[in-house]
Amino acid sequence: MANMKSLAKDTAIYGLSSIVGRFLNYLLVPLYTAKLSAASGGYGVITNMYAYTALILVLLTFGMETTFFRFSNKEGEDPQKVYSTILTAVGFTAVVFVALVFTFISPLADVMGYADHPSYIWVMAMTVAIDAFQCIPFAYLRYKKRPIKFAALKMLFIVMNILLNLVFFVALPALYASYPDEIGKIYDPTIGVGYAFYINLACTGSITFCFYKELTGFRYVFDRKLMKRMFSYSWPILILGIAGILNQTADKILFPYIYKGENAHEQLGIYGAASKIAMIMAMITQAFRYAYEPFVFGKSKDKDNRETYAKAMKFFIIFTLLAFLTVVGYLDVLKHIIGQDYWSGLKVVPIVMAAEIMMGIYFNLSFWYKLIDKTIWGAWFSGIGCAVLIAVNIIFVPQYGYMACAWAGFAGYATAMTLSYFVGQKYYPIKYDLAEIGKYIVLAIICFALMTLGRDHIGGLWVIVPNTLLILLFIAYIVKKDFPLTPILKKFKK
């Protein structure tokens, strides 16, 4: 019982730090979209560069976080030797990556479309290399069960990042307008969006010094035989990680190459900014994930586990549909999160949110192959979904622009979700209440259609009134079908 309480406490700390962190980082969206006009393409550059960063981070860590946990807890292995070997391997890979980027900086900048700003490339390379190296000490903190320090360092990075962004995108530009000679010594307005990357590098580098205890006090060794065994374990995780991250970033990486218009970064910025509103769904899914993962494995030996998984799936869909309707219903308020220049992209929000719901369902479905130790299925499903996403982007982006990106994500996650469901019913059958789930989906679609009609015909903030009534209707249906208030009120009264 004590172990379960400890697990629950640690999960809450890790989960809270991640969710709060994502929310605080979310606050940079209104800042960037207010200070960087859509026409400048500045936010498009940020969207594009961070997509590359996410992919490269997966490549540089090459599954070694999970591998560290597996081998450090493996009987007969020396945890300190495992840690030292992985730390050395990831650190060496990161250094080689940075060296290669600096060696080929000019052709890389040309290929990526940043020939006039090669600093974007090397700053990104150094940042992601340091970030990859830090992943191992962060994993070590989790291994040593030190969630407080883990969460504190994550939050420290975010707070530093936000404060420096406020300084360089709000305070210094305002002061520069009045005192150009004095402020010009520390601020150059021509750098513009580049400050976002320099700030990220400064914050990431600073956090490294906080790992003094985790990086000293032991003898560094590199065991080649151990590394060979660990790599044979980690490479399938790497493949799965690449497929997973490409599902999230491939459209943002490919867009500048396949979009026919000259304003590719402007259009990508509009798409990236509007998609951030839909990321509210991603935060809900992340919160559910942190709670659900230990719950599933904890219930795996119970007799009623499959019935419990079916109920969990139903309630996940119910509440994500409610979140979907809430965001769509109040989109005329939420759109003020991003700059007015970016409002033309708001039409992607429902599509991206629907894709996020399917990603969450796919995550729920994915536990069947984890529970029977057939994780290769996950690589197949994610890989096929990723192939569909890339194909839709390549075929349709030249004609339909960023709308094709939104539908590509929808198609990719729908494919992975569908495959996981049908194959899972063969190897690990679970009786999901498809009839009841279907009713909720149909009701949500009807409400969404009415909201869309209301926005077209009523317009302005007045549309919030009928939208609120539709959301209350959906909530009333939830209460009637699955959450009767009478028993809850009786318990509250007692």
Coordinates of C-alpha atoms in Angstrom, one line a residue:
M1 CA 0.0 0.0 0.0
A2 CA 2.9 2.3 0.9
N3 CA 4.4 1.7 -2.5
M4 CA 1.2 2.6 -4.3
K5 CA 0.9 5.8 -2.3
S6 CA 4.5 6.7 -3.2
L7 CA 3.7 6.0 -6.9
A8 CA 0.6 8.1 -6.8
K9 CA 2.5 11.0 -5.1
D10 CA 5.4 10.8 -7.7
T11 CA 2.9 10.6 -10.6
A12 CA 1.1 13.7 -9.3
I13 CA 4.3 15.7 -9.1
Y14 CA 5.6 14.6 -12.5
G15 CA 2.2 15.1 -14.0
L16 CA 1.6 18.5 -12.4
S17 CA 5.0 19.8 -13.4
S18 CA 4.4 18.7 -17.0
I19 CA 0.9 20.1 -17.3
V20 CA 1.7 23.4 -15.5
G21 CA 4.9 23.7 -17.6
R22 CA 3.0 23.2 -20.8
F23 CA 0.4 25.8 -19.7
L24 CA 3.1 28.3 -18.9
N25 CA 4.9 27.7 -22.2
Y26 CA 1.5 28.2 -23.8
L27 CA 1.6 31.8 -22.5
L28 CA 4.4 32.5 -25.0
V29 CA 2.0 32.0 -27.9
P30 CA 0.1 35.3 -27.4
L31 CA 3.4 37.1 -26.8
Y32 CA 5.0 35.8 -30.1
T33 CA 1.9 36.3 -32.2
A34 CA 1.4 39.8 -30.8
K35 CA 5.1 40.9 -31.4
L36 CA 5.7 38.9 -34.6
S37 CA 3.3 39.7 -37.4
A38 CA 2.0 36.9 -39.6
A39 CA 3.4 38.6 -42.7
S40 CA 6.9 38.6 -41.2
G41 CA 6.9 34.8 -41.0
G42 CA 8.5 35.0 -37.6
Y43 CA 6.2 32.6 -35.8
G44 CA 6.4 30.3 -38.8
V45 CA 10.2 30.1 -38.3
I46 CA 9.6 29.2 -34.6
T47 CA 7.1 26.5 -35.6
N48 CA 9.4 25.1 -38.2
M49 CA 12.6 25.1 -36.1
Y50 CA 11.0 23.6 -33.0
A51 CA 9.6 20.8 -35.2
Y52 CA 13.1 20.0 -36.3
T53 CA 14.3 20.2 -32.6
A54 CA 11.7 17.7 -31.5
L55 CA 12.7 15.2 -34.1
I56 CA 16.4 15.6 -33.5
L57 CA 16.0 15.2 -29.8
V58 CA 14.5 11.7 -30.3
L59 CA 17.4 10.8 -32.6
L60 CA 20.1 12.0 -30.2
T61 CA 18.7 10.2 -27.2
F62 CA 18.0 7.1 -29.3
G63 CA 15.7 5.4 -26.7
M64 CA 18.3 5.5 -23.9
E65 CA 16.0 7.0 -21.3
T66 CA 13.8 3.9 -21.3
T67 CA 16.9 1.7 -21.7
F68 CA 18.4 3.3 -18.6
F69 CA 15.4 2.3 -16.5
R70 CA 15.4 -1.2 -17.9
F71 CA 19.1 -2.0 -17.4
S72 CA 19.6 -0.1 -14.1
N73 CA 16.8 -2.3 -12.6
K74 CA 18.0 -5.5 -14.3
E75 CA 19.5 -8.2 -12.1
G76 CA 23.2 -8.5 -12.4
E77 CA 23.8 -5.0 -13.8
D78 CA 25.6 -2.2 -12.1
P79 CA 23.3 0.8 -12.2
Q80 CA 26.2 3.3 -11.9
K81 CA 28.0 1.6 -14.8
V82 CA 24.7 1.7 -16.9
Y83 CA 24.3 5.4 -16.1
S84 CA 27.9 6.3 -16.9
T85 CA 27.9 4.3 -20.1
I86 CA 24.6 5.9 -21.4
L87 CA 25.7 9.4 -20.2
T88 CA 28.9 9.0 -22.2
A89 CA 27.2 7.6 -25.3
V90 CA 24.5 10.3 -25.4
G91 CA 27.1 13.1 -24.6
F92 CA 29.5 11.9 -27.3
T93 CA 26.6 11.7 -29.9
A94 CA 25.5 15.2 -29.0
V95 CA 29.0 16.6 -29.4
V96 CA 29.5 14.9 -32.8
F97 CA 26.1 16.3 -33.9
V98 CA 27.1 19.8 -33.0
A99 CA 30.5 19.5 -34.7
L100 CA 28.8 18.2 -37.9
V101 CA 26.3 21.1 -37.9
F102 CA 29.1 23.7 -37.6
T103 CA 31.1 21.9 -40.3
F104 CA 28.2 22.0 -42.8
I105 CA 26.4 25.1 -41.5
S106 CA 26.2 26.8 -44.9
P107 CA 24.7 23.9 -47.0
L108 CA 22.4 23.1 -44.1
A109 CA 21.2 26.7 -43.9
D110 CA 20.6 26.7 -47.7
V111 CA 18.7 23.4 -47.7
M112 CA 16.5 24.4 -44.7
G113 CA 15.8 27.8 -46.2
Y114 CA 17.7 29.9 -43.7
A115 CA 20.7 30.9 -45.8
D116 CA 20.3 34.5 -44.5
H117 CA 20.1 33.3 -40.9
P118 CA 22.6 30.4 -40.3
S119 CA 22.6 31.3 -36.6
Y120 CA 19.2 29.8 -36.3
I121 CA 20.7 26.4 -37.3
W122 CA 23.7 26.4 -35.0
V123 CA 21.8 27.8 -32.0
M124 CA 19.1 25.1 -32.5
A125 CA 21.8 22.4 -32.8
M126 CA 23.5 23.4 -29.5
T127 CA 20.2 23.7 -27.7
V128 CA 18.9 20.3 -28.7
A129 CA 22.3 18.7 -28.0
I130 CA 22.4 20.0 -24.5
D131 CA 18.7 19.1 -24.1
A132 CA 19.5 15.5 -25.2
F133 CA 22.4 15.2 -22.7
Q134 CA 20.1 16.5 -19.9
C135 CA 17.6 13.8 -20.6
I136 CA 19.8 11.2 -18.9
P137 CA 20.4 13.2 -15.6
F138 CA 16.6 13.8 -15.6
A139 CA 16.0 10.1 -16.0
Y140 CA 18.6 9.5 -13.2
L141 CA 16.5 11.8 -10.9
R142 CA 13.4 9.7 -11.6
Y143 CA 15.4 6.5 -11.0
K144 CA 16.6 7.9 -7.6
K145 CA 12.9 8.9 -6.9
R146 CA 13.6 12.6 -6.6
P147 CA 10.5 14.1 -8.2
I148 CA 10.8 17.4 -6.4
K149 CA 14.2 18.3 -8.0
F150 CA 12.9 17.0 -11.3
A151 CA 9.9 19.2 -11.2
A152 CA 11.8 22.2 -9.8
L153 CA 14.3 22.2 -12.6
K154 CA 11.6 21.9 -15.3
M155 CA 9.7 24.8 -13.8
L156 CA 13.0 26.8 -13.4
F157 CA 13.6 26.5 -17.1
I158 CA 10.1 27.6 -18.0
V159 CA 10.1 30.6 -15.6
M160 CA 13.5 31.8 -16.9
N161 CA 12.4 31.3 -20.5
I162 CA 9.2 33.3 -20.0
L163 CA 10.9 36.2 -18.1
L164 CA 13.7 36.5 -20.7
N165 CA 11.1 36.5 -23.5
L166 CA 9.2 39.3 -21.8
V167 CA 12.4 41.3 -21.4
F168 CA 13.6 40.9 -25.1
F169 CA 10.2 41.0 -26.8
V170 CA 8.4 43.6 -24.6
A171 CA 10.6 45.6 -22.2
L172 CA 13.7 46.2 -24.3
P173 CA 11.8 47.1 -27.6
A174 CA 9.8 49.7 -25.6
L175 CA 12.9 51.1 -24.0
Y176 CA 14.8 51.0 -27.3
A177 CA 12.2 53.3 -28.9
S178 CA 13.0 56.0 -26.3
Y179 CA 16.7 55.3 -25.6
P180 CA 18.2 53.7 -28.8
D181 CA 21.8 54.6 -28.0
E182 CA 21.8 53.2 -24.4
I183 CA 19.6 50.1 -25.0
G184 CA 21.2 49.4 -28.4
K185 CA 24.2 48.2 -26.5
I186 CA 22.3 45.1 -25.3
Y187 CA 19.4 44.9 -27.8
D188 CA 19.4 44.7 -31.6
P189 CA 15.9 45.0 -33.1
T190 CA 17.2 43.4 -36.4
I191 CA 17.7 40.0 -34.6
G192 CA 13.9 39.7 -34.1
V193 CA 12.7 36.1 -33.9
G194 CA 16.3 35.0 -33.3
Y195 CA 16.0 36.1 -29.7
A196 CA 13.6 33.2 -29.1
F197 CA 16.3 30.8 -30.0
Y198 CA 19.1 32.5 -28.1
I199 CA 16.9 32.6 -25.0
N200 CA 16.2 28.9 -25.3
L201 CA 19.9 28.1 -25.6
A202 CA 20.7 30.3 -22.5
C203 CA 18.0 28.7 -20.4
T204 CA 18.9 25.2 -21.4
G205 CA 22.6 25.7 -20.8
S206 CA 21.9 27.2 -17.4
I207 CA 20.0 24.2 -16.2
T208 CA 23.0 22.0 -16.9
F209 CA 24.8 23.5 -13.9
C210 CA 22.0 22.4 -11.7
F211 CA 23.0 18.8 -12.4
Y212 CA 26.4 19.1 -10.6
K213 CA 25.6 16.3 -8.1
E214 CA 24.3 14.0 -10.9
L215 CA 27.3 14.6 -13.1
T216 CA 30.1 14.3 -10.5
G217 CA 31.2 12.1 -7.7
F218 CA 31.7 8.9 -9.7
R219 CA 34.2 7.5 -12.3
Y220 CA 33.1 7.8 -15.9
V221 CA 33.3 4.5 -17.7
F222 CA 32.1 3.3 -21.1
D223 CA 31.4 -0.5 -21.3
R224 CA 31.3 -1.4 -25.0
K225 CA 29.7 -4.8 -24.4
L226 CA 27.0 -3.3 -22.1
M227 CA 26.4 -0.6 -24.7
K228 CA 26.0 -3.2 -27.4
R229 CA 23.3 -5.0 -25.4
M230 CA 21.6 -1.8 -24.5
F231 CA 21.5 -0.6 -28.1
S232 CA 19.9 -3.9 -29.2
Y233 CA 17.2 -3.2 -26.7
S234 CA 16.8 0.5 -27.5
W235 CA 16.7 0.6 -31.3
P236 CA 13.0 -0.6 -31.6
I237 CA 12.1 2.2 -29.1
L238 CA 14.0 4.6 -31.3
I239 CA 11.9 3.6 -34.3
L240 CA 8.7 3.9 -32.4
G241 CA 9.9 7.3 -31.1
I242 CA 10.7 8.6 -34.6
A243 CA 7.3 7.5 -35.9
G244 CA 5.5 9.1 -32.9
I245 CA 7.3 12.4 -33.2
L246 CA 6.9 12.6 -37.0
N247 CA 3.2 12.2 -36.5
Q248 CA 3.4 15.5 -34.5
T249 CA 6.0 17.4 -36.5
A250 CA 6.2 16.1 -40.1
D251 CA 3.7 18.6 -41.4
K252 CA 5.6 21.6 -39.9
I253 CA 8.9 20.3 -41.3
L254 CA 7.6 19.5 -44.8
F255 CA 5.5 22.6 -45.3
P256 CA 8.2 25.1 -46.4
Y257 CA 9.4 22.5 -49.0
I258 CA 6.1 21.5 -50.5
Y259 CA 4.0 24.7 -50.3
K260 CA 3.9 26.4 -53.7
G261 CA 3.4 30.0 -52.4
E262 CA 6.3 32.4 -51.6
N263 CA 4.9 33.1 -48.1
A264 CA 5.4 29.6 -46.7
H265 CA 6.6 30.8 -43.3
E266 CA 3.7 33.2 -43.0
Q267 CA 1.2 30.4 -43.7
L268 CA 3.0 28.0 -41.5
G269 CA 3.0 30.6 -38.7
I270 CA -0.8 31.0 -39.0
Y271 CA -1.3 27.2 -38.9
G272 CA 1.1 26.8 -35.9
A273 CA -0.5 29.6 -33.9
A274 CA -4.1 28.5 -34.5
S275 CA -3.1 24.9 -33.7
K276 CA -1.9 26.1 -30.3
I277 CA -5.5 26.8 -29.3
A278 CA -6.2 23.2 -30.1
M279 CA -3.4 22.1 -27.8
I280 CA -5.8 22.5 -24.9
M281 CA -6.9 19.0 -25.8
A282 CA -3.3 17.8 -25.7
M283 CA -3.0 19.1 -22.1
I284 CA -6.1 17.2 -21.2
T285 CA -4.8 14.0 -22.8
Q286 CA -1.4 14.4 -21.1
A287 CA -3.1 14.8 -17.7
F288 CA -5.1 11.6 -18.4
R289 CA -2.0 9.8 -19.6
Y290 CA 0.0 10.5 -16.4
A291 CA -2.9 9.1 -14.3
Y292 CA -3.9 6.3 -16.6
E293 CA -0.5 4.7 -17.3
P294 CA 0.2 3.5 -13.7
F295 CA -3.5 2.7 -13.3
V296 CA -3.5 0.3 -16.3
F297 CA -0.4 -1.7 -15.2
G298 CA -1.7 -1.7 -11.6
K299 CA -5.0 -3.3 -12.7
S300 CA -3.4 -5.8 -15.1
K301 CA -3.8 -8.7 -12.7
D302 CA -7.4 -7.9 -11.6
K303 CA -10.2 -10.1 -12.9
D304 CA -12.3 -7.2 -14.0
N305 CA -9.5 -5.3 -15.6
R306 CA -10.9 -5.4 -19.2
E307 CA -14.2 -4.1 -18.0
T308 CA -12.4 -1.3 -16.2
Y309 CA -10.4 -0.4 -19.3
A310 CA -13.6 -0.2 -21.3
K311 CA -15.2 2.2 -18.8
A312 CA -12.0 4.3 -18.8
M313 CA -12.1 4.6 -22.6
K314 CA -15.8 5.6 -22.5
F315 CA -15.2 8.4 -19.9
F316 CA -12.1 9.6 -21.7
I317 CA -14.1 10.1 -24.9
I318 CA -17.0 11.7 -23.0
F319 CA -14.8 14.3 -21.4
T320 CA -12.6 15.0 -24.4
L321 CA -15.8 15.6 -26.5
L322 CA -17.0 18.0 -23.8
A323 CA -13.6 19.8 -24.0
F324 CA -13.9 19.9 -27.8
L325 CA -17.4 21.5 -27.6
T326 CA -16.2 24.0 -24.9
V327 CA -13.2 25.2 -27.0
V328 CA -15.3 25.4 -30.2
G329 CA -18.2 27.1 -28.3
Y330 CA -16.0 29.8 -26.9
L331 CA -13.6 30.1 -29.8
D332 CA -14.6 33.7 -30.3
V333 CA -13.1 34.4 -26.9
L334 CA -10.2 32.0 -27.0
K335 CA -9.0 33.4 -30.4
H336 CA -7.7 36.4 -28.5
I337 CA -4.9 34.2 -27.2
I338 CA -3.2 34.7 -30.6
G339 CA -2.7 37.9 -32.6
Q340 CA -5.4 39.1 -35.0
D341 CA -3.0 38.4 -37.9
Y342 CA -3.4 34.7 -37.2
W343 CA -7.2 34.5 -36.9
S344 CA -7.6 33.3 -40.5
G345 CA -6.2 29.9 -39.4
L346 CA -8.9 29.3 -36.7
K347 CA -10.7 27.0 -39.1
V348 CA -8.1 24.3 -38.4
V349 CA -8.9 24.2 -34.6
P350 CA -11.8 21.7 -34.7
I351 CA -9.9 19.5 -37.1
V352 CA -6.7 19.5 -35.0
M353 CA -8.7 18.9 -31.8
A354 CA -10.5 16.0 -33.4
A355 CA -7.1 14.5 -34.3
E356 CA -5.9 15.0 -30.7
I357 CA -9.0 13.1 -29.5
M358 CA -8.1 10.2 -31.8
M359 CA -4.5 10.3 -30.6
G360 CA -5.8 10.0 -27.0
I361 CA -8.0 7.1 -28.0
Y362 CA -5.1 5.5 -29.8
F363 CA -3.0 5.9 -26.6
N364 CA -5.8 4.2 -24.6
L365 CA -6.0 1.3 -27.1
S366 CA -2.2 0.9 -27.2
F367 CA -2.1 -0.8 -23.8
W368 CA -3.2 -4.1 -25.1
Y369 CA 0.2 -4.7 -26.9
K370 CA 2.1 -3.4 -23.9
L371 CA 0.3 -5.7 -21.5
I372 CA 1.1 -8.8 -23.7
D373 CA 4.7 -7.6 -24.5
K374 CA 4.1 -7.2 -28.2
T375 CA 5.3 -3.6 -28.6
I376 CA 6.3 -4.2 -32.2
W377 CA 2.6 -3.6 -33.0
G378 CA 3.0 -0.1 -31.7
A379 CA 5.8 0.6 -34.2
W380 CA 3.7 -0.8 -37.1
F381 CA 0.6 1.3 -36.2
S382 CA 2.5 4.5 -35.6
G383 CA 4.6 3.9 -38.7
I384 CA 1.6 3.4 -40.9
G385 CA -0.2 6.4 -39.4
C386 CA 2.9 8.5 -40.0
A387 CA 3.1 7.3 -43.7
V388 CA -0.5 8.3 -44.2
L389 CA 0.1 11.7 -42.6
I390 CA 3.2 12.4 -44.8
A391 CA 1.4 11.2 -48.0
V392 CA -1.6 13.5 -47.4
N393 CA 0.8 16.4 -46.8
I394 CA 2.8 15.8 -49.9
I395 CA -0.2 15.3 -52.1
F396 CA -2.5 18.0 -50.9
V397 CA -0.5 20.8 -49.3
P398 CA 0.6 22.3 -52.7
Q399 CA -3.0 22.9 -53.5
Y400 CA -4.8 23.4 -50.2
G401 CA -2.0 24.8 -48.0
Y402 CA -2.1 24.4 -44.2
M403 CA -5.7 23.0 -44.3
A404 CA -4.1 19.8 -45.7
C405 CA -1.8 19.7 -42.7
A406 CA -4.7 19.6 -40.3
W407 CA -6.5 16.9 -42.3
A408 CA -3.3 14.9 -42.6
G409 CA -3.0 14.7 -38.8
F410 CA -6.6 13.7 -38.6
A411 CA -6.1 10.9 -41.2
G412 CA -2.8 9.7 -39.7
Y413 CA -4.2 9.3 -36.1
A414 CA -7.5 7.9 -37.5
T415 CA -5.5 5.2 -39.3
A416 CA -3.4 4.3 -36.2
M417 CA -6.5 4.3 -34.0
T418 CA -8.5 2.1 -36.3
L419 CA -5.7 -0.4 -36.8
S420 CA -5.0 -0.7 -33.1
Y421 CA -8.6 -1.3 -32.3
F422 CA -9.2 -4.1 -34.8
V423 CA -5.9 -5.9 -34.2
G424 CA -6.3 -5.4 -30.5
Q425 CA -9.8 -7.1 -30.6
K426 CA -8.1 -10.2 -32.0
Y427 CA -5.2 -10.4 -29.5
Y428 CA -6.6 -8.8 -26.4
P429 CA -10.4 -8.4 -26.9
I430 CA -12.1 -5.7 -24.8
K431 CA -15.9 -5.1 -25.0
Y432 CA -16.1 -1.3 -25.4
D433 CA -19.6 0.2 -25.1
L434 CA -19.6 1.3 -28.7
A435 CA -23.3 2.0 -28.8
E436 CA -23.2 4.5 -25.9
I437 CA -19.9 6.0 -27.1
G438 CA -21.5 6.4 -30.6
K439 CA -24.5 8.3 -29.1
Y440 CA -22.1 10.8 -27.4
I441 CA -20.2 11.2 -30.7
V442 CA -23.4 11.8 -32.7
L443 CA -24.6 14.3 -30.1
A444 CA -21.3 16.1 -30.1
I445 CA -21.3 16.3 -33.9
I446 CA -24.9 17.8 -33.9
C447 CA -23.8 20.4 -31.3
F448 CA -20.7 21.2 -33.3
A449 CA -22.8 21.6 -36.5
L450 CA -25.2 24.0 -34.7
M451 CA -22.3 26.0 -33.3
T452 CA -20.8 26.4 -36.7
L453 CA -24.2 27.5 -38.2
G454 CA -24.6 30.0 -35.3
R455 CA -21.2 31.4 -35.9
D456 CA -21.9 31.9 -39.6
H457 CA -25.3 33.5 -39.0
I458 CA -25.1 35.3 -35.6
G459 CA -21.4 36.2 -35.4
G460 CA -19.6 38.1 -32.7
L461 CA -19.7 37.4 -29.0
W462 CA -23.5 36.9 -29.1
V463 CA -22.9 33.4 -30.5
I464 CA -21.6 32.4 -27.0
V465 CA -25.2 32.4 -25.7
P466 CA -26.6 29.5 -27.9
N467 CA -23.2 27.8 -27.7
T468 CA -23.4 27.8 -23.9
L469 CA -26.9 26.3 -24.1
L470 CA -25.6 23.5 -26.4
I471 CA -22.7 22.8 -24.0
L472 CA -25.1 22.6 -21.1
L473 CA -27.3 20.2 -23.2
F474 CA -24.3 17.9 -23.6
I475 CA -23.5 18.1 -19.9
A476 CA -27.2 17.3 -19.1
Y477 CA -27.0 14.2 -21.2
I478 CA -23.8 13.1 -19.4
V479 CA -25.5 13.6 -16.1
K480 CA -28.6 11.7 -17.1
K481 CA -26.7 8.7 -18.7
D482 CA -23.6 8.3 -16.7
F483 CA -23.3 10.7 -13.8
P484 CA -26.6 10.8 -11.9
L485 CA -26.5 13.7 -9.4
T486 CA -28.8 12.2 -6.7
P487 CA -26.3 9.7 -5.2
I488 CA -23.6 12.4 -5.3
L489 CA -25.8 15.0 -3.6
K490 CA -26.8 12.4 -0.9
K491 CA -23.1 11.7 -0.1
F492 CA -22.4 15.4 0.0
K493 CA -25.4 16.0 2.4
K494 CA -24.1 13.2 4.7

